[in-house]
Coordinates of C-alpha atoms in Angstrom, one line a residue:
M19 CA -14.4 -2.4 -17.1
N20 CA -13.8 -5.5 -19.1
R21 CA -12.9 -8.9 -17.9
Y22 CA -9.2 -8.7 -18.7
Q23 CA -8.8 -5.4 -16.9
F24 CA -10.6 -6.7 -13.9
L25 CA -8.3 -9.6 -13.5
C26 CA -5.2 -7.4 -13.9
L27 CA -6.4 -5.0 -11.3
A28 CA -7.4 -7.9 -9.0
Y29 CA -3.9 -9.3 -9.4
V30 CA -2.1 -5.9 -8.6
T31 CA -4.2 -5.2 -5.6
F32 CA -3.5 -8.6 -4.2
G33 CA 0.0 -7.3 -3.5
S34 CA -1.2 -5.6 -0.3
I35 CA -2.0 -9.1 1.1
F36 CA 1.7 -9.4 1.7
Y37 CA 1.7 -6.6 4.2
G38 CA -1.8 -7.4 5.7
Y39 CA -0.7 -11.0 6.5
D40 CA 2.7 -10.0 8.0
S41 CA 1.0 -7.3 10.1
G42 CA -1.5 -9.8 11.5
I43 CA 1.4 -12.2 12.4
T44 CA 3.2 -9.4 14.3
T45 CA 0.0 -8.9 16.4
S46 CA -1.1 -12.5 16.9
I47 CA 2.1 -14.3 17.6
L48 CA 2.8 -12.1 20.6
A49 CA 0.0 -14.0 22.4
Y50 CA 1.8 -17.4 21.8
E51 CA 3.5 -18.3 25.0
R52 CA 5.5 -21.1 23.3
F53 CA 6.8 -18.5 20.8
L54 CA 7.8 -16.0 23.6
I55 CA 9.5 -18.7 25.6
Y56 CA 11.3 -20.4 22.6
F57 CA 13.1 -17.2 21.8
D58 CA 13.2 -15.8 25.4
L59 CA 11.5 -12.6 24.4
N60 CA 11.2 -9.4 26.4
A61 CA 10.1 -5.9 25.4
T62 CA 13.5 -5.1 23.9
K63 CA 13.6 -8.2 21.8
I64 CA 10.0 -7.9 20.7
G65 CA 10.9 -4.4 19.4
A66 CA 13.9 -5.8 17.8
F67 CA 12.2 -8.5 15.6
N68 CA 9.5 -6.0 14.6
S69 CA 12.1 -3.4 13.7
A70 CA 14.0 -6.1 11.6
Y71 CA 11.0 -6.7 9.4
Y72 CA 10.3 -3.0 8.8
G73 CA 14.1 -2.4 8.4
G74 CA 14.0 -4.9 5.6
S75 CA 10.9 -3.3 4.1
F76 CA 12.8 0.0 4.3
I77 CA 15.6 -1.6 2.2
G78 CA 13.0 -2.8 -0.3
C79 CA 11.6 0.6 -0.8
M80 CA 15.1 1.9 -1.4
L81 CA 15.6 -0.7 -4.1
N82 CA 12.4 0.7 -5.7
W83 CA 14.1 4.0 -6.4
Y84 CA 15.7 2.0 -9.3
L85 CA 14.2 -1.3 -10.1
P86 CA 10.7 -0.5 -11.3
N87 CA 11.8 2.0 -13.9
K88 CA 14.9 -0.3 -14.9
I89 CA 13.3 -3.7 -15.1
G90 CA 9.6 -2.8 -15.0
R91 CA 6.8 -3.0 -12.4
L92 CA 6.1 -6.6 -13.2
R93 CA 9.6 -7.9 -13.0
T94 CA 9.9 -6.2 -9.7
I95 CA 7.1 -8.1 -8.3
Q96 CA 8.4 -11.3 -9.5
L97 CA 11.7 -10.5 -7.8
S98 CA 10.0 -9.8 -4.5
C99 CA 8.2 -13.1 -4.6
A100 CA 11.5 -14.9 -5.1
V101 CA 13.1 -13.0 -2.1
A102 CA 10.0 -13.7 -0.1
F103 CA 10.5 -17.5 -0.5
V104 CA 13.9 -17.3 1.1
G105 CA 12.8 -15.0 4.0
I106 CA 9.7 -17.0 4.9
S107 CA 11.8 -20.2 4.9
M108 CA 14.2 -18.8 7.4
Q109 CA 11.5 -17.5 9.7
T110 CA 9.6 -20.8 9.7
A111 CA 12.6 -23.1 10.3
A112 CA 14.5 -20.7 12.7
K113 CA 16.3 -22.4 15.5
S114 CA 17.7 -19.2 17.0
F115 CA 16.6 -15.7 17.5
G116 CA 19.3 -14.4 15.2
V117 CA 18.2 -16.6 12.3
F118 CA 14.5 -15.5 12.9
C119 CA 15.5 -11.9 12.9
A120 CA 17.5 -12.3 9.7
G121 CA 14.4 -14.0 8.0
R122 CA 12.2 -11.1 9.1
V123 CA 14.8 -8.7 7.4
V124 CA 14.6 -10.8 4.1
G125 CA 10.9 -11.1 4.3
G126 CA 10.7 -7.4 4.9
I127 CA 12.7 -6.6 1.8
A128 CA 10.3 -8.6 -0.3
C129 CA 7.3 -6.8 1.3
G130 CA 8.9 -3.5 0.7
L131 CA 9.5 -4.2 -3.0
V132 CA 5.9 -5.5 -3.6
F133 CA 4.0 -3.2 -1.3
S134 CA 5.5 -0.1 -2.7
V135 CA 5.5 -1.0 -6.5
C136 CA 1.9 -2.3 -6.6
P137 CA 0.2 1.1 -6.2
T138 CA 2.4 2.5 -9.0
Y139 CA 1.5 -0.4 -11.2
A140 CA -2.2 -0.2 -10.3
S141 CA -2.5 3.6 -11.0
E142 CA -0.9 3.0 -14.4
I143 CA -3.4 0.4 -15.6
S144 CA -6.5 2.0 -13.9
P145 CA -9.0 4.4 -15.8
P146 CA -9.5 7.6 -13.9
E147 CA -13.1 6.9 -13.0
I148 CA -12.2 3.8 -11.0
R149 CA -8.7 4.6 -9.8
G150 CA -10.0 5.5 -6.2
F151 CA -12.0 2.2 -6.2
V152 CA -8.8 0.3 -7.1
G153 CA -7.1 2.0 -4.2
G154 CA -10.0 0.9 -2.0
V155 CA -9.6 -2.7 -3.2
Y156 CA -5.9 -2.5 -2.2
A157 CA -7.1 -1.4 1.3
V158 CA -9.6 -4.1 1.6
N159 CA -7.1 -6.7 0.8
I160 CA -4.7 -5.4 3.5
N161 CA -7.5 -5.5 6.1
F162 CA -8.9 -8.8 4.9
A163 CA -5.6 -10.4 5.1
Y164 CA -5.0 -8.9 8.6
M165 CA -8.5 -10.1 9.7
F166 CA -7.8 -13.6 8.2
T167 CA -4.5 -13.8 10.0
E168 CA -6.0 -12.9 13.4
W169 CA -8.7 -15.5 13.1
I170 CA -6.2 -18.1 11.9
G171 CA -3.9 -17.0 14.8
L172 CA -6.7 -17.7 17.3
G173 CA -7.3 -21.1 15.8
L174 CA -3.6 -22.1 15.8
Y175 CA -3.2 -20.8 19.4
F176 CA -4.8 -24.0 20.7
I177 CA -2.1 -26.3 19.1
D178 CA 0.0 -27.2 22.0
S179 CA 3.3 -27.3 20.3
D180 CA 5.8 -25.1 18.4
V181 CA 3.9 -26.1 15.3
S182 CA 1.4 -23.4 16.1
W183 CA 3.6 -20.4 15.6
R184 CA 5.8 -22.0 12.9
L185 CA 2.7 -22.8 10.8
L186 CA 1.4 -19.3 11.3
L187 CA 4.8 -18.0 9.9
G188 CA 4.8 -20.5 7.1
L189 CA 1.4 -19.5 5.7
Q190 CA 3.1 -16.3 4.5
L191 CA 4.1 -18.5 1.5
V192 CA 0.5 -18.5 0.2
P193 CA 0.3 -14.9 -1.1
A194 CA 4.0 -15.1 -2.3
V195 CA 3.2 -18.3 -4.4
A196 CA -0.1 -16.8 -5.7
M197 CA 1.6 -13.5 -6.8
F198 CA 4.4 -15.3 -8.4
A199 CA 2.2 -17.8 -10.3
G200 CA -0.2 -15.1 -11.5
S201 CA 2.6 -12.8 -12.7
F202 CA 3.1 -15.0 -15.9
W203 CA -0.4 -13.9 -17.2
M204 CA 0.1 -10.1 -16.5
P205 CA 1.0 -7.4 -19.0
F206 CA 3.8 -4.9 -18.4
S207 CA 2.6 -1.4 -17.5
P208 CA 1.7 0.5 -20.7
R209 CA 3.2 3.7 -19.3
W210 CA 6.4 1.9 -18.5
L211 CA 6.4 0.4 -22.0
I212 CA 6.1 3.8 -23.6
L213 CA 8.9 5.1 -21.2
K214 CA 11.1 2.4 -22.8
D215 CA 10.0 3.1 -26.4
R216 CA 8.1 -0.1 -26.7
N217 CA 5.1 1.7 -28.1
E218 CA 3.5 -1.1 -30.1
E219 CA 3.4 -3.3 -27.1
A220 CA 1.9 -0.5 -25.0
L221 CA -1.1 0.1 -27.5
V222 CA -1.8 -3.6 -27.5
V223 CA -2.0 -3.6 -23.7
L224 CA -4.2 -0.5 -23.7
K225 CA -6.6 -2.0 -26.3
K226 CA -6.9 -5.2 -24.5
M227 CA -7.4 -3.5 -21.2
H228 CA -9.5 -0.4 -21.9
S229 CA -11.6 -1.2 -24.9
A230 CA -15.3 -1.0 -24.3
P231 CA -18.4 -0.9 -26.5
G232 CA -19.1 2.7 -27.7
H233 CA -15.6 3.8 -26.7
E234 CA -13.5 1.9 -29.2
D235 CA -11.2 4.9 -29.9
F236 CA -10.4 5.6 -26.2
P237 CA -7.3 3.3 -26.0
L238 CA -5.7 5.0 -29.0
R239 CA -6.5 8.5 -27.6
E240 CA -5.2 7.4 -24.3
Y241 CA -2.0 6.0 -25.9
H242 CA -1.3 9.4 -27.6
Q243 CA -1.9 11.3 -24.4
I244 CA 0.5 9.1 -22.5
R245 CA 3.1 9.2 -25.2
A246 CA 2.8 12.9 -25.7
Q247 CA 3.3 13.6 -22.0
I248 CA 6.3 11.3 -21.7
E249 CA 7.8 13.0 -24.8
L250 CA 7.1 16.4 -23.3
D251 CA 8.9 15.4 -20.0
R252 CA 11.8 14.0 -22.1
S253 CA 12.1 17.3 -24.1
E254 CA 12.2 19.2 -20.8
R255 CA 14.7 16.6 -19.4
L256 CA 12.3 15.8 -16.5
G257 CA 13.3 12.9 -14.4
V258 CA 14.3 12.1 -10.9
S259 CA 17.2 14.7 -10.9
S260 CA 14.5 17.4 -11.8
I261 CA 13.0 17.0 -8.3
L262 CA 15.8 19.4 -7.2
S263 CA 15.1 22.0 -9.8
K264 CA 11.4 21.9 -10.5
K265 CA 9.2 23.3 -7.8
S266 CA 6.0 21.3 -8.7
Y267 CA 8.0 18.1 -8.5
R268 CA 9.4 19.0 -5.1
K269 CA 5.9 19.9 -3.9
R270 CA 4.4 16.6 -5.1
L271 CA 7.2 14.5 -3.5
M272 CA 6.8 16.6 -0.1
I273 CA 3.1 15.7 -0.2
V274 CA 3.5 12.0 -0.6
V275 CA 6.3 11.8 1.9
G276 CA 4.4 14.0 4.3
A277 CA 1.1 12.0 3.9
A278 CA 3.2 8.8 4.8
L279 CA 4.7 10.5 7.8
F280 CA 1.5 11.7 9.4
Q281 CA -0.4 8.6 8.4
Q282 CA 1.9 6.7 10.7
L283 CA 1.9 9.4 13.3
T284 CA -1.9 8.6 13.9
G285 CA -0.8 5.9 16.2
V286 CA -2.1 3.1 14.1
I287 CA 1.1 0.9 14.6
P288 CA 1.0 1.1 18.4
I289 CA -2.7 0.4 18.4
Q290 CA -2.6 -2.3 15.6
N291 CA 0.6 -4.2 16.1
Y292 CA 0.5 -4.2 19.9
Q293 CA -3.2 -4.8 20.6
V294 CA -2.5 -8.0 22.5
Q295 CA -0.3 -6.1 25.1
V296 CA -2.9 -3.2 25.3
Y297 CA -5.8 -5.7 25.8
Q298 CA -3.8 -7.6 28.4
S299 CA -3.0 -4.4 30.3
L300 CA -6.7 -3.7 30.4
G301 CA -7.2 -7.0 32.2
F302 CA -8.2 -9.3 29.3
S303 CA -6.9 -12.9 29.0
N304 CA -4.7 -14.1 26.2
I305 CA -7.5 -15.8 24.3
L306 CA -9.9 -12.9 24.7
S307 CA -7.2 -10.6 23.5
L308 CA -6.8 -12.7 20.4
V309 CA -10.7 -12.6 19.9
L310 CA -10.8 -8.9 20.3
T311 CA -7.9 -8.5 17.8
G312 CA -9.9 -10.6 15.3
I313 CA -13.0 -8.4 15.8
Y314 CA -10.6 -5.3 15.1
G315 CA -9.6 -6.9 11.9
T316 CA -13.2 -7.6 10.9
V317 CA -14.2 -4.0 11.6
A318 CA -11.2 -2.8 9.7
T319 CA -12.3 -4.9 6.7
A320 CA -15.9 -3.4 6.7
S321 CA -14.5 0.0 6.9
A322 CA -12.3 -0.6 3.9
V323 CA -15.2 -1.9 1.8
L324 CA -17.1 1.2 2.6
A325 CA -14.2 3.5 1.8
M326 CA -13.6 1.6 -1.5
L327 CA -17.2 2.4 -2.6
L328 CA -16.9 6.1 -1.5
C329 CA -13.5 7.2 -2.8
D330 CA -14.5 7.9 -6.3
R331 CA -17.9 9.3 -5.4
I332 CA -16.9 11.8 -2.7
G333 CA -13.3 12.3 -3.7
R334 CA -9.9 12.1 -1.9
R335 CA -10.1 15.2 0.3
K336 CA -13.6 14.4 1.7
L337 CA -12.4 10.8 2.4
V338 CA -9.5 12.0 4.5
F339 CA -11.7 14.4 6.4
V340 CA -14.0 11.6 7.2
A341 CA -11.1 9.5 8.4
Y342 CA -9.8 12.2 10.8
G343 CA -13.4 13.0 11.8
L344 CA -13.4 9.5 13.3
M345 CA -9.8 9.0 14.5
I346 CA -9.5 12.2 16.3
P347 CA -12.5 11.7 18.6
A348 CA -11.6 8.0 19.0
S349 CA -8.0 8.9 20.1
L350 CA -9.4 11.5 22.5
V351 CA -11.8 9.0 24.1
L352 CA -9.1 6.3 24.2
V353 CA -6.8 8.6 26.2
I354 CA -9.4 9.8 28.6
L355 CA -10.9 6.3 29.3
W356 CA -7.6 4.6 29.7
S357 CA -6.4 7.4 32.2
R358 CA -9.5 6.8 34.2
F359 CA -9.1 3.0 34.1
E360 CA -5.6 3.4 35.6
A361 CA -6.9 5.8 38.1
S362 CA -9.4 3.2 39.3
G363 CA -6.6 0.9 40.0
N364 CA -7.1 -1.1 36.9
T365 CA -10.4 -2.5 38.2
N366 CA -13.1 -0.7 36.4
R367 CA -13.8 -3.3 33.6
G368 CA -16.4 -1.0 32.0
L369 CA -13.7 1.6 31.3
G370 CA -11.5 -1.1 29.8
I371 CA -14.3 -2.0 27.4
G372 CA -14.7 1.5 26.6
V373 CA -11.1 1.7 25.6
V374 CA -11.6 -1.3 23.3
F375 CA -14.5 0.4 21.6
A376 CA -12.4 3.5 21.1
I377 CA -9.8 1.4 19.4
Y378 CA -12.5 0.0 17.1
L379 CA -13.8 3.5 16.3
F380 CA -10.2 4.5 15.4
S381 CA -10.0 1.5 13.1
C382 CA -13.2 2.7 11.2
G383 CA -11.4 5.9 10.4
Y384 CA -7.9 4.7 9.7
S385 CA -8.2 1.1 8.2
G386 CA -10.7 2.0 5.4
P387 CA -10.3 5.7 4.5
M388 CA -6.6 6.2 5.2
N389 CA -5.5 2.9 3.7
T390 CA -7.6 3.8 0.6
F391 CA -6.4 7.3 0.3
W392 CA -2.6 6.8 0.7
P393 CA -1.9 4.2 -2.1
T394 CA -4.3 6.0 -4.5
Y395 CA -3.1 9.6 -3.9
S396 CA 0.6 9.0 -3.6
A397 CA 0.8 7.2 -6.9
E398 CA -1.6 9.4 -8.9
I399 CA -0.3 12.7 -8.1
L400 CA 3.4 11.9 -9.4
P401 CA 4.4 12.1 -13.1
T402 CA 5.4 8.9 -14.8
S403 CA 9.2 9.7 -14.8
I404 CA 9.3 9.9 -11.1
R405 CA 6.3 7.8 -10.0
S406 CA 8.1 4.7 -8.8
F407 CA 10.8 6.9 -7.2
G408 CA 8.3 9.0 -5.4
V409 CA 6.0 6.2 -4.3
A410 CA 9.1 4.3 -3.0
N411 CA 10.1 7.4 -1.0
S412 CA 6.5 7.5 0.5
Y413 CA 6.8 3.9 1.6
L414 CA 10.4 4.6 2.7
T415 CA 9.1 7.2 5.1
F416 CA 6.3 4.8 6.2
N417 CA 8.8 2.2 7.1
G418 CA 11.2 4.6 8.8
I419 CA 8.6 5.9 11.1
V420 CA 7.3 2.3 11.8
I421 CA 10.8 1.1 12.7
L422 CA 10.9 3.9 15.4
L423 CA 7.5 3.1 16.6
V424 CA 7.7 -0.8 16.8
Q425 CA 11.0 -0.4 18.6
C426 CA 9.9 2.1 21.3
T427 CA 6.2 1.2 21.7
P428 CA 6.7 -1.8 24.0
L429 CA 8.9 0.3 26.2
A430 CA 6.5 3.3 26.1
L431 CA 3.5 1.2 27.0
E432 CA 5.3 -0.2 30.1
A433 CA 6.5 3.4 31.1
I434 CA 3.7 5.9 30.3
S435 CA 0.9 3.8 28.8
W436 CA -2.0 6.2 27.7
R437 CA 0.1 9.2 27.7
Y438 CA 1.9 7.8 24.7
F439 CA -1.1 8.5 22.6
I440 CA -1.3 12.2 23.3
V441 CA 1.6 12.7 20.8
F442 CA -0.4 11.0 18.1
L443 CA -3.5 13.1 18.8
V444 CA -1.5 16.3 18.4
M445 CA 0.0 15.1 15.1
D446 CA -3.5 14.4 13.8
F447 CA -4.6 18.0 14.3
I448 CA -1.4 19.3 12.5
F449 CA -1.9 17.0 9.5
V450 CA -5.6 18.0 9.0
V451 CA -4.7 21.6 8.7
A452 CA -1.7 21.0 6.4
F453 CA -3.7 18.6 4.2
S454 CA -6.6 21.0 3.8
I455 CA -4.2 23.7 2.6
Y456 CA -1.7 21.9 0.3
C457 CA -3.5 18.8 -1.2
P458 CA -5.7 19.2 -4.3
E459 CA -8.6 17.1 -5.3
T460 CA -7.7 14.5 -8.1
R461 CA -11.0 12.6 -8.5
M462 CA -11.9 11.6 -12.1
K463 CA -8.7 13.0 -13.7
T464 CA -6.3 11.1 -15.8
L465 CA -2.8 10.8 -14.5
E466 CA -1.5 13.2 -17.2
E467 CA -4.4 15.8 -16.5
I468 CA -3.3 15.8 -12.8
E469 CA -0.1 17.6 -14.0
A470 CA -2.2 20.8 -14.4
L471 CA -3.2 20.8 -10.7
F472 CA 0.4 21.5 -9.9
G473 CA 1.0 24.1 -12.5
D474 CA 2.7 21.8 -15.1
H475 CA 1.9 21.8 -18.8
V476 CA -0.4 19.0 -20.1
A477 CA 0.6 17.8 -23.5
E478 CA -2.9 16.7 -24.6
T479 CA -6.0 15.3 -23.1
P480 CA -8.3 12.6 -24.5
D481 CA -11.6 14.8 -24.0
G482 CA -10.3 17.6 -26.3
T483 CA -9.5 20.2 -23.7
G484 CA -5.8 20.1 -24.5
K485 CA -4.3 19.6 -27.9
H486 CA -6.8 18.2 -30.5
L487 CA -5.8 15.0 -32.2
T488 CA -5.6 15.1 -36.0
D489 CA -6.9 12.2 -38.2
E490 CA -3.2 11.4 -38.9
E491 CA -2.4 11.1 -35.2
L492 CA -5.3 8.9 -34.6
K493 CA -3.9 6.3 -36.9
E494 CA -2.2 3.2 -35.5
P495 CA 1.5 3.7 -34.6
D496 CA 3.9 2.2 -37.2
V497 CA 5.1 -1.2 -36.7
V498 CA 8.3 -2.8 -38.2
V499 CA 7.5 -4.2 -41.6
T500 CA 8.2 -7.8 -42.1
E501 CA 7.1 -10.5 -44.4
N502 CA 4.0 -11.0 -42.2
T503 CA 2.8 -7.9 -40.5
N504 CA 0.2 -9.9 -38.6
A505 CA 2.9 -11.9 -37.1
T506 CA 4.6 -8.7 -35.8
E507 CA 1.4 -7.6 -34.2
Q508 CA 0.9 -10.9 -32.6
S509 CA 4.5 -10.9 -31.3
A510 CA 3.9 -7.5 -29.7
E511 CA 0.7 -8.8 -28.1
K512 CA 2.5 -11.9 -26.9
N513 CA 5.3 -9.8 -25.3
A514 CA 2.9 -7.3 -23.7
T515 CA 0.8 -10.0 -22.1
S516 CA 3.6 -12.2 -20.8
A517 CA 5.9 -11.8 -17.8

């Protein structure tokens, strides 16, 4: 990996900071008595403002059915940053609950845009041997932002004024500003450029990003492979509409949507977003609940770092089995210990501590392995023509389930407490069986080669297992002849590396 590619991937994976910070806010701010009193919050209102955010994110994902292919992955990110500025300003300055909720909706739209387009963008600029690692970096950023927010939330808790929660909300501007500023040094996705017949620009990006000593011809071979596959899809008229008629496309879309569905039915949202209420129900104070939440974020970050290092080594399937090998026992222990805690009259502190450790064990399974698997797999198994559409639908499903959960969880915790988590335990068993049957391994394969795993034709492969490239095909693509050919090439490079 050269320096330029490293910086590009660092930028794209930074997009998960949006979601990580916002998730942290949702958890921490519920311990702020001034915030609860200012908006006169109860279980219903708490569910409402959480639903408002994820409802906005749902809309953002819907917009990604169209925007990333129309204006490009990079322009979509820039648009999301601009929308985020408006939403964050509304939340931070809100004088009424209505304005606050409206700000959460607008902020959610921005998050939906950036959070679902970044995995698409990342997969399209990552070489196959580190694509899982890049997905792991995405997960690390989510969890690091969450952890950072929780510890910041603990510190701001001690400010005895409304500045505490307004500042916590206002800090959402930091990742938005950073993403917007960095976008002006980013290239367009080479696959999107070829999709738009901007072939010379695509080759410039591939050369700049994937050139390495001893592999000088790889970018050109990769260029031919991408272009051949896109042209094949065009000749067969494969696009979003083909999902209805092409079995392999339907299967892939069902996999990414199903993975998103069952990922959220692990119970992560009730555990993560409502930790403060869970810890308080176990007898812990507000401050100690915030400390325990910060520890949760730290454990999650450590888990994500480990998953990042393992994903390309052990593969996607084994990573998922590791995840559920931790989450299922953790959920089972959580239900048993919490039920015994309540049977003791909520007085057995040891059982309460046991529930906390079960939550941390669950985080080891979910926060790293599942947060690495999902953005990696959902983007890489989809062909270029429907990749942004399919990933958007995956995140659309994610947000739809989250809206349901954040709305009903406060009420469910009050009504049935630990029994609520039995539902998620059952869903875990169902997913493991379905995943083992329907989801193939994709480790170390190019995005175009993954087509073959689902029975589709691969136009050509860079390693010679498909169509062999002729000497004529290995020549540079033609550029428009002008008085100064070098100027034309420089112009292409400038266009490809500017926002």
